[in-house]
PDB file of C-alpha atoms in Angstrom:
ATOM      1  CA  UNK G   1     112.016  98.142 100.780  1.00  0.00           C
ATOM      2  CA  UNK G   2     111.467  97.176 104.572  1.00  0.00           C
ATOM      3  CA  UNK G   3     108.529  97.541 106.739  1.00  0.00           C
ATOM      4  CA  UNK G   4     110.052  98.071 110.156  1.00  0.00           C
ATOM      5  CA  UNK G   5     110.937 101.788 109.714  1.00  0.00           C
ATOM      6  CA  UNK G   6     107.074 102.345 109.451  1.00  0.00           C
ATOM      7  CA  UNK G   7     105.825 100.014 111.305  1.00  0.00           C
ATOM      8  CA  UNK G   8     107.946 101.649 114.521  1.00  0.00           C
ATOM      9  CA  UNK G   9     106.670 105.251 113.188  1.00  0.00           C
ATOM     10  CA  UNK G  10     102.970 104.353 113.051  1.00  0.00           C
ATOM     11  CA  UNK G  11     103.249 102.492 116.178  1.00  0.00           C
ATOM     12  CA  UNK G  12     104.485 105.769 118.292  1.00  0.00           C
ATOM     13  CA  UNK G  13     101.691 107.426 116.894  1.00  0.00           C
ATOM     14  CA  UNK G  14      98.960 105.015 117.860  1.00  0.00           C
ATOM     15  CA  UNK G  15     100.054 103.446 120.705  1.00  0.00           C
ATOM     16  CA  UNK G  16      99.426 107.190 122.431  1.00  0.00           C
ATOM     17  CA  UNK G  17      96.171 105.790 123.883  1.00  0.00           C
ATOM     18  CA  UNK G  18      94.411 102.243 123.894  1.00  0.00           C
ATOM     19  CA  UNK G  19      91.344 103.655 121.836  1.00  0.00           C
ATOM     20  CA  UNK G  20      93.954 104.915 119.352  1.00  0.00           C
ATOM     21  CA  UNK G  21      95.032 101.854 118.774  1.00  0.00           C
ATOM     22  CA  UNK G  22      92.231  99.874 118.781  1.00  0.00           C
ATOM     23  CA  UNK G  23      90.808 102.447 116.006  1.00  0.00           C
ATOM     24  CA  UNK G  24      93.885 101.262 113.856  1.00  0.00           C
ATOM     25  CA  UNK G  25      93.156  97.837 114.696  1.00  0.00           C
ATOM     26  CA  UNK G  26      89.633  98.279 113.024  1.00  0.00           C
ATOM     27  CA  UNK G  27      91.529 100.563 110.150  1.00  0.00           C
ATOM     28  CA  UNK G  28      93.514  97.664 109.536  1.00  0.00           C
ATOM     29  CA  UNK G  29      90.648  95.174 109.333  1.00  0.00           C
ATOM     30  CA  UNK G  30      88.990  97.174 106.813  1.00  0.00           C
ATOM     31  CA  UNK G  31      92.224  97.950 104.790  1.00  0.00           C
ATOM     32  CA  UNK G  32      94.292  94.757 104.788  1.00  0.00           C
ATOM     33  CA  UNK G  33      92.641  92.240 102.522  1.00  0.00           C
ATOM     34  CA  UNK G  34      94.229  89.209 104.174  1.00  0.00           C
ATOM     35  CA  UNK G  35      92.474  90.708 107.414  1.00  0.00           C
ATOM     36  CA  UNK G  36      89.375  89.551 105.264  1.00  0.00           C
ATOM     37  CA  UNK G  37      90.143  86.106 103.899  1.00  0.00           C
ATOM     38  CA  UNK G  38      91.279  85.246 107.447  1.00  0.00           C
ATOM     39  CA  UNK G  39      88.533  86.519 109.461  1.00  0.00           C
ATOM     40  CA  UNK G  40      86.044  84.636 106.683  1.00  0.00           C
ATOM     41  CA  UNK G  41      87.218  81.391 107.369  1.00  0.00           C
ATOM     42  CA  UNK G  42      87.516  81.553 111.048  1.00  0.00           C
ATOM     43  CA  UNK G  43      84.288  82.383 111.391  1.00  0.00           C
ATOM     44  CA  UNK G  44      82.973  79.468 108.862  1.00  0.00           C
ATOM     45  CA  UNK G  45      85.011  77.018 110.625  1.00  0.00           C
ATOM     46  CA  UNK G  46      85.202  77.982 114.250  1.00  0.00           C
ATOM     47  CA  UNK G  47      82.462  80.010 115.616  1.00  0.00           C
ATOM     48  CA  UNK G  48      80.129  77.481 116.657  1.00  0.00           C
ATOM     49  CA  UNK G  49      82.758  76.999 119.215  1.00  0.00           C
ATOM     50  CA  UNK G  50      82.808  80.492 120.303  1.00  0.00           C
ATOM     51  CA  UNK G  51      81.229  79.702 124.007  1.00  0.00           C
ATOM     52  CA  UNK G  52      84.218  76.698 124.760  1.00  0.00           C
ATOM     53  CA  UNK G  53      87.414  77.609 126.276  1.00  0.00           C
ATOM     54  CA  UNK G  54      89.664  77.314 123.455  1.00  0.00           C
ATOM     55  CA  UNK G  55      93.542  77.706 122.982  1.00  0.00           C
ATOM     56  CA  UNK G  56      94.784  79.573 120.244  1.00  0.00           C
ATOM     57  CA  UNK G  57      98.249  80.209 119.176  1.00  0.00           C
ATOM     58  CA  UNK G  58      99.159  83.284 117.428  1.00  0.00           C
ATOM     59  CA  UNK G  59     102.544  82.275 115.361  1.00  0.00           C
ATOM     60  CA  UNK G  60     104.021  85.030 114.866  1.00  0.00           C
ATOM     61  CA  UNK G  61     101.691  87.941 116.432  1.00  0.00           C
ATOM     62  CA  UNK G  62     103.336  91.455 115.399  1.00  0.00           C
ATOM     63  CA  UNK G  63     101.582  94.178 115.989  1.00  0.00           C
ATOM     64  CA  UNK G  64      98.650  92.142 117.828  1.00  0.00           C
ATOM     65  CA  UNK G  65      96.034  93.292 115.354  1.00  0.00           C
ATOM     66  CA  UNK G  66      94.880  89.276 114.635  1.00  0.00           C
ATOM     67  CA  UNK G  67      95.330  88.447 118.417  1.00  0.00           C
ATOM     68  CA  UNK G  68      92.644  91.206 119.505  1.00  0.00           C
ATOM     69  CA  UNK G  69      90.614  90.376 117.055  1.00  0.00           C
ATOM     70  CA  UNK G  70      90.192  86.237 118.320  1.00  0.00           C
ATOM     71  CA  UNK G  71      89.958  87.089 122.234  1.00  0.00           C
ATOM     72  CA  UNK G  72      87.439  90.249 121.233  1.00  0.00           C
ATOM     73  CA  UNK G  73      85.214  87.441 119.177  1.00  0.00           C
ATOM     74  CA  UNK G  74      86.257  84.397 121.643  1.00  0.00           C
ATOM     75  CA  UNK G  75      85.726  85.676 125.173  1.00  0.00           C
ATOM     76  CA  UNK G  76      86.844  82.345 126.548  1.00  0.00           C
ATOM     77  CA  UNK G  77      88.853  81.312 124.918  1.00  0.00           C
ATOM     78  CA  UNK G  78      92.952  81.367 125.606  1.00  0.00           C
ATOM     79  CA  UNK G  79      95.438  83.008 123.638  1.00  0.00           C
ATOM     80  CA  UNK G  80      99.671  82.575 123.216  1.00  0.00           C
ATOM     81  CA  UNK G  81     101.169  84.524 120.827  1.00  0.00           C
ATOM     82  CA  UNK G  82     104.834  84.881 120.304  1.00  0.00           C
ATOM     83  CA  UNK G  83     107.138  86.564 117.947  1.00  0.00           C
ATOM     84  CA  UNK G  84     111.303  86.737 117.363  1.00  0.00           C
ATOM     85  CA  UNK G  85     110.970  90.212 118.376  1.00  0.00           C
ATOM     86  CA  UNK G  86     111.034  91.541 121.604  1.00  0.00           C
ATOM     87  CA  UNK G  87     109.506  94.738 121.307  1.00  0.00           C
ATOM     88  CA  UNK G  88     106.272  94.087 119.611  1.00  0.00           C
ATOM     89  CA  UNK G  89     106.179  91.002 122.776  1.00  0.00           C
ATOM     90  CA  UNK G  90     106.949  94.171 125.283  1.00  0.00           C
ATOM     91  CA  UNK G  91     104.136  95.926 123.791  1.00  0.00           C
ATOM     92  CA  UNK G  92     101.302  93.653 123.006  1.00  0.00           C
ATOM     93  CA  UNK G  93     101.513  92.710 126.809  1.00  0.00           C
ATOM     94  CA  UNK G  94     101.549  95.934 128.124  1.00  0.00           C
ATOM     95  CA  UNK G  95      98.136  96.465 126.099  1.00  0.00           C
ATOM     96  CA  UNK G  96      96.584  93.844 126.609  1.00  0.00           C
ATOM     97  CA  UNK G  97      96.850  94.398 130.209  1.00  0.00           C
ATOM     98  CA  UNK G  98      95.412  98.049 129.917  1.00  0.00           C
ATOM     99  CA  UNK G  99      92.537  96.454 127.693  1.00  0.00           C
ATOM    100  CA  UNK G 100      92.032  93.995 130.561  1.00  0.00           C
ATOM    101  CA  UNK G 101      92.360  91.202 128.641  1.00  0.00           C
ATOM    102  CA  UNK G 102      94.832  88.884 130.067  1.00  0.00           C
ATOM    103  CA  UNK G 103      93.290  85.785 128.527  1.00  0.00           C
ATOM    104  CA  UNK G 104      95.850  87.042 126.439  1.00  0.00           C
ATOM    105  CA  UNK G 105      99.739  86.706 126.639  1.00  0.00           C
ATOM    106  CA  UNK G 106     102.934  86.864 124.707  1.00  0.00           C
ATOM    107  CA  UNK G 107     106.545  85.527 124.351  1.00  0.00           C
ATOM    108  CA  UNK G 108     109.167  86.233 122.426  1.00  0.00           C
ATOM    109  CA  UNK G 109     110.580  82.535 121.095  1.00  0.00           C
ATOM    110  CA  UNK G 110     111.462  81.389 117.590  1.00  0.00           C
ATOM    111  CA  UNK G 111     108.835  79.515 115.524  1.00  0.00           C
ATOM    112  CA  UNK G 112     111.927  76.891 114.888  1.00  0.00           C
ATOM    113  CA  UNK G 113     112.439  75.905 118.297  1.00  0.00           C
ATOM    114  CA  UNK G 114     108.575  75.899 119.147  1.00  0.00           C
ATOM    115  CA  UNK G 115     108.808  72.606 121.629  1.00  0.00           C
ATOM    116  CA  UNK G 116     104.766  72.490 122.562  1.00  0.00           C
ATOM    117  CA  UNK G 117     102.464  69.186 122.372  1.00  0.00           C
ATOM    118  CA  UNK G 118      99.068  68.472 121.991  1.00  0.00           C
ATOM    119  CA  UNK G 119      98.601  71.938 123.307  1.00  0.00           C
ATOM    120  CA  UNK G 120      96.637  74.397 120.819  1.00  0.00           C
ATOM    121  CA  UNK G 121      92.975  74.097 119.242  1.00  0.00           C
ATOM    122  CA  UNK G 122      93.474  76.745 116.278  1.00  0.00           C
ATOM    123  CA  UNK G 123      96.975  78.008 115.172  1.00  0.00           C
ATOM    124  CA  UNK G 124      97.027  81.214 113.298  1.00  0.00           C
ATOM    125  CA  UNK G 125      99.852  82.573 110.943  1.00  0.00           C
ATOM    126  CA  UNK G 126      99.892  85.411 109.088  1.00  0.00           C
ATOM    127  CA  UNK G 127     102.305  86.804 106.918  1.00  0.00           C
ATOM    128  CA  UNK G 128     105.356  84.432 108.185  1.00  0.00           C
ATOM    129  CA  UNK G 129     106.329  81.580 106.329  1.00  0.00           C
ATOM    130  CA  UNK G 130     107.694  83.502 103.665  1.00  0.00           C
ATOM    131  CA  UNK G 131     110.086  85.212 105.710  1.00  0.00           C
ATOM    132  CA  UNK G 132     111.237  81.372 106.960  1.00  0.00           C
ATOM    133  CA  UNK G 133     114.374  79.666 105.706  1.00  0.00           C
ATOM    134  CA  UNK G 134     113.566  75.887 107.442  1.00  0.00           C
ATOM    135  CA  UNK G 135     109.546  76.709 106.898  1.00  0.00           C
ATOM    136  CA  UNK G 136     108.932  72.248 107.314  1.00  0.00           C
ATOM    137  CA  UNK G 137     110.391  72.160 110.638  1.00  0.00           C
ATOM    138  CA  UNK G 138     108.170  75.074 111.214  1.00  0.00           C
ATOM    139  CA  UNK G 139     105.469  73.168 110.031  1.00  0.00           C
ATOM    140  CA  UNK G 140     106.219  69.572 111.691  1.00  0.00           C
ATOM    141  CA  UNK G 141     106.324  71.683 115.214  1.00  0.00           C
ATOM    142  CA  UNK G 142     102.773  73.651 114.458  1.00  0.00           C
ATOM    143  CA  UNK G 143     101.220  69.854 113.766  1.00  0.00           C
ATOM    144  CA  UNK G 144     102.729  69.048 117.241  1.00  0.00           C
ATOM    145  CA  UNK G 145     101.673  71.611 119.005  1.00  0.00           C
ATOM    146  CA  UNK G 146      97.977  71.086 117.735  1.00  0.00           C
ATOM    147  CA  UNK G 147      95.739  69.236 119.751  1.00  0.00           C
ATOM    148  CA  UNK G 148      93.945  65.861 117.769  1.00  0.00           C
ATOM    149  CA  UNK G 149      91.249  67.411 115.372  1.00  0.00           C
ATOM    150  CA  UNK G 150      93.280  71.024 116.027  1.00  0.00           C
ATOM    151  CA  UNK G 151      93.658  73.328 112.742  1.00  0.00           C
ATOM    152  CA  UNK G 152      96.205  75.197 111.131  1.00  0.00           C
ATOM    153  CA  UNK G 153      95.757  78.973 109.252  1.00  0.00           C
ATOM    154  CA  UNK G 154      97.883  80.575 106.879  1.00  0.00           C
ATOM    155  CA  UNK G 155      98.165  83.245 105.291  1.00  0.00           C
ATOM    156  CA  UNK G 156     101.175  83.839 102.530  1.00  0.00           C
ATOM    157  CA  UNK G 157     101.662  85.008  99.657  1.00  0.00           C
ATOM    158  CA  UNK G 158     101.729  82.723  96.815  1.00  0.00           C
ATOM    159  CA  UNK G 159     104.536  82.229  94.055  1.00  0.00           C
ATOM    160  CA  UNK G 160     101.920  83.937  91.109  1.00  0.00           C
ATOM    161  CA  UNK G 161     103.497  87.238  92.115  1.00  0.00           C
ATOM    162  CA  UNK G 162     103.517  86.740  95.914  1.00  0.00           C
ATOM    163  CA  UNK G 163     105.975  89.824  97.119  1.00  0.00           C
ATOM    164  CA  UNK G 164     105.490  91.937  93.849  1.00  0.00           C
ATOM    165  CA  UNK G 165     107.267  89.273  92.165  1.00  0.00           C
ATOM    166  CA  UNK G 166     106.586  88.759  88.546  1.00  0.00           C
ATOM    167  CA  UNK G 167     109.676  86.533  87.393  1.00  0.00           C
ATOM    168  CA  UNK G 168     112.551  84.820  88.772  1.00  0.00           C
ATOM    169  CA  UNK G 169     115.010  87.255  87.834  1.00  0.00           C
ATOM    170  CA  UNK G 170     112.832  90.111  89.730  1.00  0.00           C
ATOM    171  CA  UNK G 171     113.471  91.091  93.096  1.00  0.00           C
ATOM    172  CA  UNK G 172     110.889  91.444  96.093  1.00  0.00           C
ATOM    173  CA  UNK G 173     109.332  94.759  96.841  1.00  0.00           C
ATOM    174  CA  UNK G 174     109.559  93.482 100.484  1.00  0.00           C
ATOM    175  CA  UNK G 175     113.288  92.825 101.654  1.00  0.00           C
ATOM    176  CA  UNK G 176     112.974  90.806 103.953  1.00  0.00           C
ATOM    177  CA  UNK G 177     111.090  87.674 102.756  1.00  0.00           C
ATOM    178  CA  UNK G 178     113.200  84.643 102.046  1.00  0.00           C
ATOM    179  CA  UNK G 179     110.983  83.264  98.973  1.00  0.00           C
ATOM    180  CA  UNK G 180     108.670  85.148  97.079  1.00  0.00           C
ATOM    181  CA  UNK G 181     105.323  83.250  97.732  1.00  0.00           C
ATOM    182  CA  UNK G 182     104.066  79.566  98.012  1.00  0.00           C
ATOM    183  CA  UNK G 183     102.750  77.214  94.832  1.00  0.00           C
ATOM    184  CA  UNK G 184      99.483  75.082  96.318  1.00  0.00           C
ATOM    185  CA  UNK G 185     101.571  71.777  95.194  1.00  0.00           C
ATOM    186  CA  UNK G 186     104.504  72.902  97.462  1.00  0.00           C
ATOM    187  CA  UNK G 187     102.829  73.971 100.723  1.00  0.00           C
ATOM    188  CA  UNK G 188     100.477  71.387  99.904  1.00  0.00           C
ATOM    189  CA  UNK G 189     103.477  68.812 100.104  1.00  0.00           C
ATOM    190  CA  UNK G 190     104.954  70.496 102.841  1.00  0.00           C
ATOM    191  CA  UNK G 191     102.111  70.192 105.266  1.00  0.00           C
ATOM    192  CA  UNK G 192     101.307  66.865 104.117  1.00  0.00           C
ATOM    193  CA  UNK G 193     104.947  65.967 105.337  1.00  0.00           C
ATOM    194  CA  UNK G 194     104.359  67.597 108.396  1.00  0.00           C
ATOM    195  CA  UNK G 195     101.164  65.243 109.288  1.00  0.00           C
ATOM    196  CA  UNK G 196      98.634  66.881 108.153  1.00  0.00           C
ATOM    197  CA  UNK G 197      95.265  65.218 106.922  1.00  0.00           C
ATOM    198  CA  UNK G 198      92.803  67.843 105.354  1.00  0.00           C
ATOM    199  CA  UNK G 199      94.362  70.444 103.466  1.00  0.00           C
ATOM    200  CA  UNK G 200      92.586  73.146 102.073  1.00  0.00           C
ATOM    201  CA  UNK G 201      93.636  76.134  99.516  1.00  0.00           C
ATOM    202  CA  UNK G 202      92.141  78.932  97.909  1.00  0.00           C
ATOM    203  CA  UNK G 203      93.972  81.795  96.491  1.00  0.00           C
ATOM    204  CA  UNK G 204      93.479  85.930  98.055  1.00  0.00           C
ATOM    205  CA  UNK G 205      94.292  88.469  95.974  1.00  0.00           C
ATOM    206  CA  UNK G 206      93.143  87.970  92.386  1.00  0.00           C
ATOM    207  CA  UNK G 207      92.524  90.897  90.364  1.00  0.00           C
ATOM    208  CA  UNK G 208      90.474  92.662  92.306  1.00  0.00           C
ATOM    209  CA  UNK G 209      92.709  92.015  95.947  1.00  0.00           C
ATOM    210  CA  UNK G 210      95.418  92.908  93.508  1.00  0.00           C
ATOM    211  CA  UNK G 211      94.303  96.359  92.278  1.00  0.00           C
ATOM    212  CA  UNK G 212      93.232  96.972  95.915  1.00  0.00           C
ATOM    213  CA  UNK G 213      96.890  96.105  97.427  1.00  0.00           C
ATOM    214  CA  UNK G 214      98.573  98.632  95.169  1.00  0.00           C
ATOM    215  CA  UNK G 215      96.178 101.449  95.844  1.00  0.00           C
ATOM    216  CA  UNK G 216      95.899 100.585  99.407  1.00  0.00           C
ATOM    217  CA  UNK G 217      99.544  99.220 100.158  1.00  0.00           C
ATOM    218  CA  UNK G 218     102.363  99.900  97.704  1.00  0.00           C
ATOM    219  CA  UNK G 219     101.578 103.429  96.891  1.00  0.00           C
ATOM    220  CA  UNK G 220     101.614 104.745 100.257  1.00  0.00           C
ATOM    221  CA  UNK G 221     104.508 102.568 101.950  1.00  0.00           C
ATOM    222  CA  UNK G 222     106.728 103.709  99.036  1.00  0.00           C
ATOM    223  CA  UNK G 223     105.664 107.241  99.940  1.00  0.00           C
ATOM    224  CA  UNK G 224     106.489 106.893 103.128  1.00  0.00           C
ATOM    225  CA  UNK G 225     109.772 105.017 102.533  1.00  0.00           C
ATOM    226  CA  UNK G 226     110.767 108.103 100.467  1.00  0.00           C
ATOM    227  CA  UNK G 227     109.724 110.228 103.327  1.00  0.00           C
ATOM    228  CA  UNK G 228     107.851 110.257 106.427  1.00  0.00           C
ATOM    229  CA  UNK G 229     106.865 113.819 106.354  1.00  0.00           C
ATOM    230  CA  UNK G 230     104.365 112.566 103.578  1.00  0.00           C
ATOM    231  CA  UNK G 231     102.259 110.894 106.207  1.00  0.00           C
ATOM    232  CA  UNK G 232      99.747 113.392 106.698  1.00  0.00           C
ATOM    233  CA  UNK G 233      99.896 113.712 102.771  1.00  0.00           C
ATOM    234  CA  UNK G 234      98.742 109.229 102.965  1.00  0.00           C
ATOM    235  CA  UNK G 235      96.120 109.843 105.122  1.00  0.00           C
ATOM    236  CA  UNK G 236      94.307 111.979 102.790  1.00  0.00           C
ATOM    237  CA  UNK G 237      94.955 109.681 100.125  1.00  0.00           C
ATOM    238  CA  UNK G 238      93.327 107.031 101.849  1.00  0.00           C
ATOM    239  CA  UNK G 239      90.487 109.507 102.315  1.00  0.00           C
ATOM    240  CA  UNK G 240      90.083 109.156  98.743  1.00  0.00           C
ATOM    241  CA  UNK G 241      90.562 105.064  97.810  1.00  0.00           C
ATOM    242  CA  UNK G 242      88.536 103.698 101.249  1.00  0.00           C
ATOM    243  CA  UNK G 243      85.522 103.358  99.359  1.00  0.00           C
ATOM    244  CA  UNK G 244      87.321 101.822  95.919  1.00  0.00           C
ATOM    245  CA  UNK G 245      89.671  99.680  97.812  1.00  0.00           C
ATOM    246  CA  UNK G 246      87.027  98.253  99.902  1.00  0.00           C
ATOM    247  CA  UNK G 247      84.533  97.097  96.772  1.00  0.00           C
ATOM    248  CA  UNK G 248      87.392  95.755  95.785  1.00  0.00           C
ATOM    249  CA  UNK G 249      88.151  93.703  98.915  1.00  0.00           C
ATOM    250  CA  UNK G 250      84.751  92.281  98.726  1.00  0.00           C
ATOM    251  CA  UNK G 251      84.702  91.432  95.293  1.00  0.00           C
ATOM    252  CA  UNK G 252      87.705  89.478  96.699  1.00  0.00           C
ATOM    253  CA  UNK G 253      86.389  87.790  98.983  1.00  0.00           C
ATOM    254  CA  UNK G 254      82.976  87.013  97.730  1.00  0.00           C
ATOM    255  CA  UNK G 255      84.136  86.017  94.129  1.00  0.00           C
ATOM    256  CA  UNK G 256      86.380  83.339  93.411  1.00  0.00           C
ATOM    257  CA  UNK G 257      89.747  83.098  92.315  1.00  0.00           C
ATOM    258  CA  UNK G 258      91.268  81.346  90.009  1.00  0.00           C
ATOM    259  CA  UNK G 259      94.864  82.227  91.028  1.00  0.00           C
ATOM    260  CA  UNK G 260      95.662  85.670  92.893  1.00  0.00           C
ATOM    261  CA  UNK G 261      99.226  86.581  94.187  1.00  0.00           C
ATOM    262  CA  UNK G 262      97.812  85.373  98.077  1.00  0.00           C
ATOM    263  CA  UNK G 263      97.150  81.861  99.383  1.00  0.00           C
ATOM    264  CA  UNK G 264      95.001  81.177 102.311  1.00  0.00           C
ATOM    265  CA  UNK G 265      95.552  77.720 103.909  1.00  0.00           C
ATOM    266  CA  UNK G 266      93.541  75.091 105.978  1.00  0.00           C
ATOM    267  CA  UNK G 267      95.023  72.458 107.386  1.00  0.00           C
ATOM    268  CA  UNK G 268      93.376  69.639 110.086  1.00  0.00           C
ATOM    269  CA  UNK G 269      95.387  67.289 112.185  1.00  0.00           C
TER     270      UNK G 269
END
């Protein structure tokens, strides 16, 4: 199973016009629980700094749905993103610039060669570590790059089923990541190595995320991996689960986990 196929089809379709992508911007706010946990905790811990110029790194930016979201709710702040791939840096720039937002920029570079100091007040990463062989160096150059009292998100999924992964024999219903999810004691460890003071961990996608991620995730990316012509065919579906999938995103959010196949991670230098 691999993403990129789909992610290249959806993005011809709404990258036709700004709006249109901005719309699935907010679509995938709503629908990705992650897009949740991670907008929660940003706003606990960093919006009473919303009117200083702040730096932000985005580690690994994608599609640039995370990046508009920070310079949309931090007008002054300043934001880096960078990814391995050079299309999705092509793109985010180009829209960002017909946004008028140029507060924002992107690279292409390689989260293992990141060579920044003392540079970046919040560092966001979503959905990346897993697909990371040498994920401490990664770490040891994020805890660089931060500036004193800068702070560390991530989101990954953890090893209770993290990737649709149930047992070590099993393999991951997403190709490409190089371990199935994170244990707390491990990145825990990891980041503690790194340099890091205050860690914090709570687990995403308990029962509820869980139930929410297969009706709002697996089922229609394994109809569209079987065929693309069944994309009009999703959107109806999703027509149908919005309302489920998002009581179950807040009973997510709002209730607490005692394990959940996500991990969201805070981390203070």
């Amino acid at each position: 199973m691999n993403y990129d196929p789909i992610k290249k089809s959806l993005g011809k379709i709404f990258n036709t016009t700004p709006m249109l992508r901005i719309f699935f911007y907010k679509f995938l706010d709503v629908l990705l629980l992650r897009a949740w946990h991670v907008k929660r905790i940003v706003k606990k811990k960093l919006y009473s700094r919303r009117s200083e110029a702040l730096h932000f790194l985005d580690a690994g930016m994608g599609f640039g749905q995370y990046s508009y979201w920070l310079v949309s709710k931090f007008p002054k702040c300043f934001l880096q993103g960078i990814d391995v791939k050079e299309e999705q840096v092509i793109d985010c720039n180009r829209f960002f610039m017909q946004i008028n937002k140029p507060n924002a920029i992107f690279a292409c570079a390689d989260l293992l060669a990141l060579s920044d100091k003392d540079m970046y007040d919040f560092i966001l990463n979503v959905d990346v570590m897993e697909h990371i062989e040498e994920d401490e160096q990664v770490l040891c150059n994020f805890y660089r790059a931060l500036k004193p009292d800068g702070c560390l998100l991530i989101s990954t999924p953890s090893d209770l089923g993290g990737s649709d992964v149930h047992d070590e024999h099993e393999e991951s219903f997403i190709g490409e990541h190089v371990r199935n999810g994170y244990s707390v004691e491990d990145i825990t460890a990891k980041l503690k190595r790194a340099g890091f003071g205050k860690i914090y961990t709570t687990y995403s996608y308990g029962l509820y995320g869980h139930i929410s991620w297969i009706l709002s995730m697996k089922i229609p990316i394994l109809s569209l991996n079987f065929s693309k012509w069944l994309l009009p065919v999703v959107f109806l579906y999703y027509l149908v689960v919005a309302i489920p999938c998002l009581i179950l995103n807040l009973l997510d959010v709002y209730g607490h986990n005692h394990e959940g196949t996500g991990l969201i991670v805070w981390a203070e230098k």
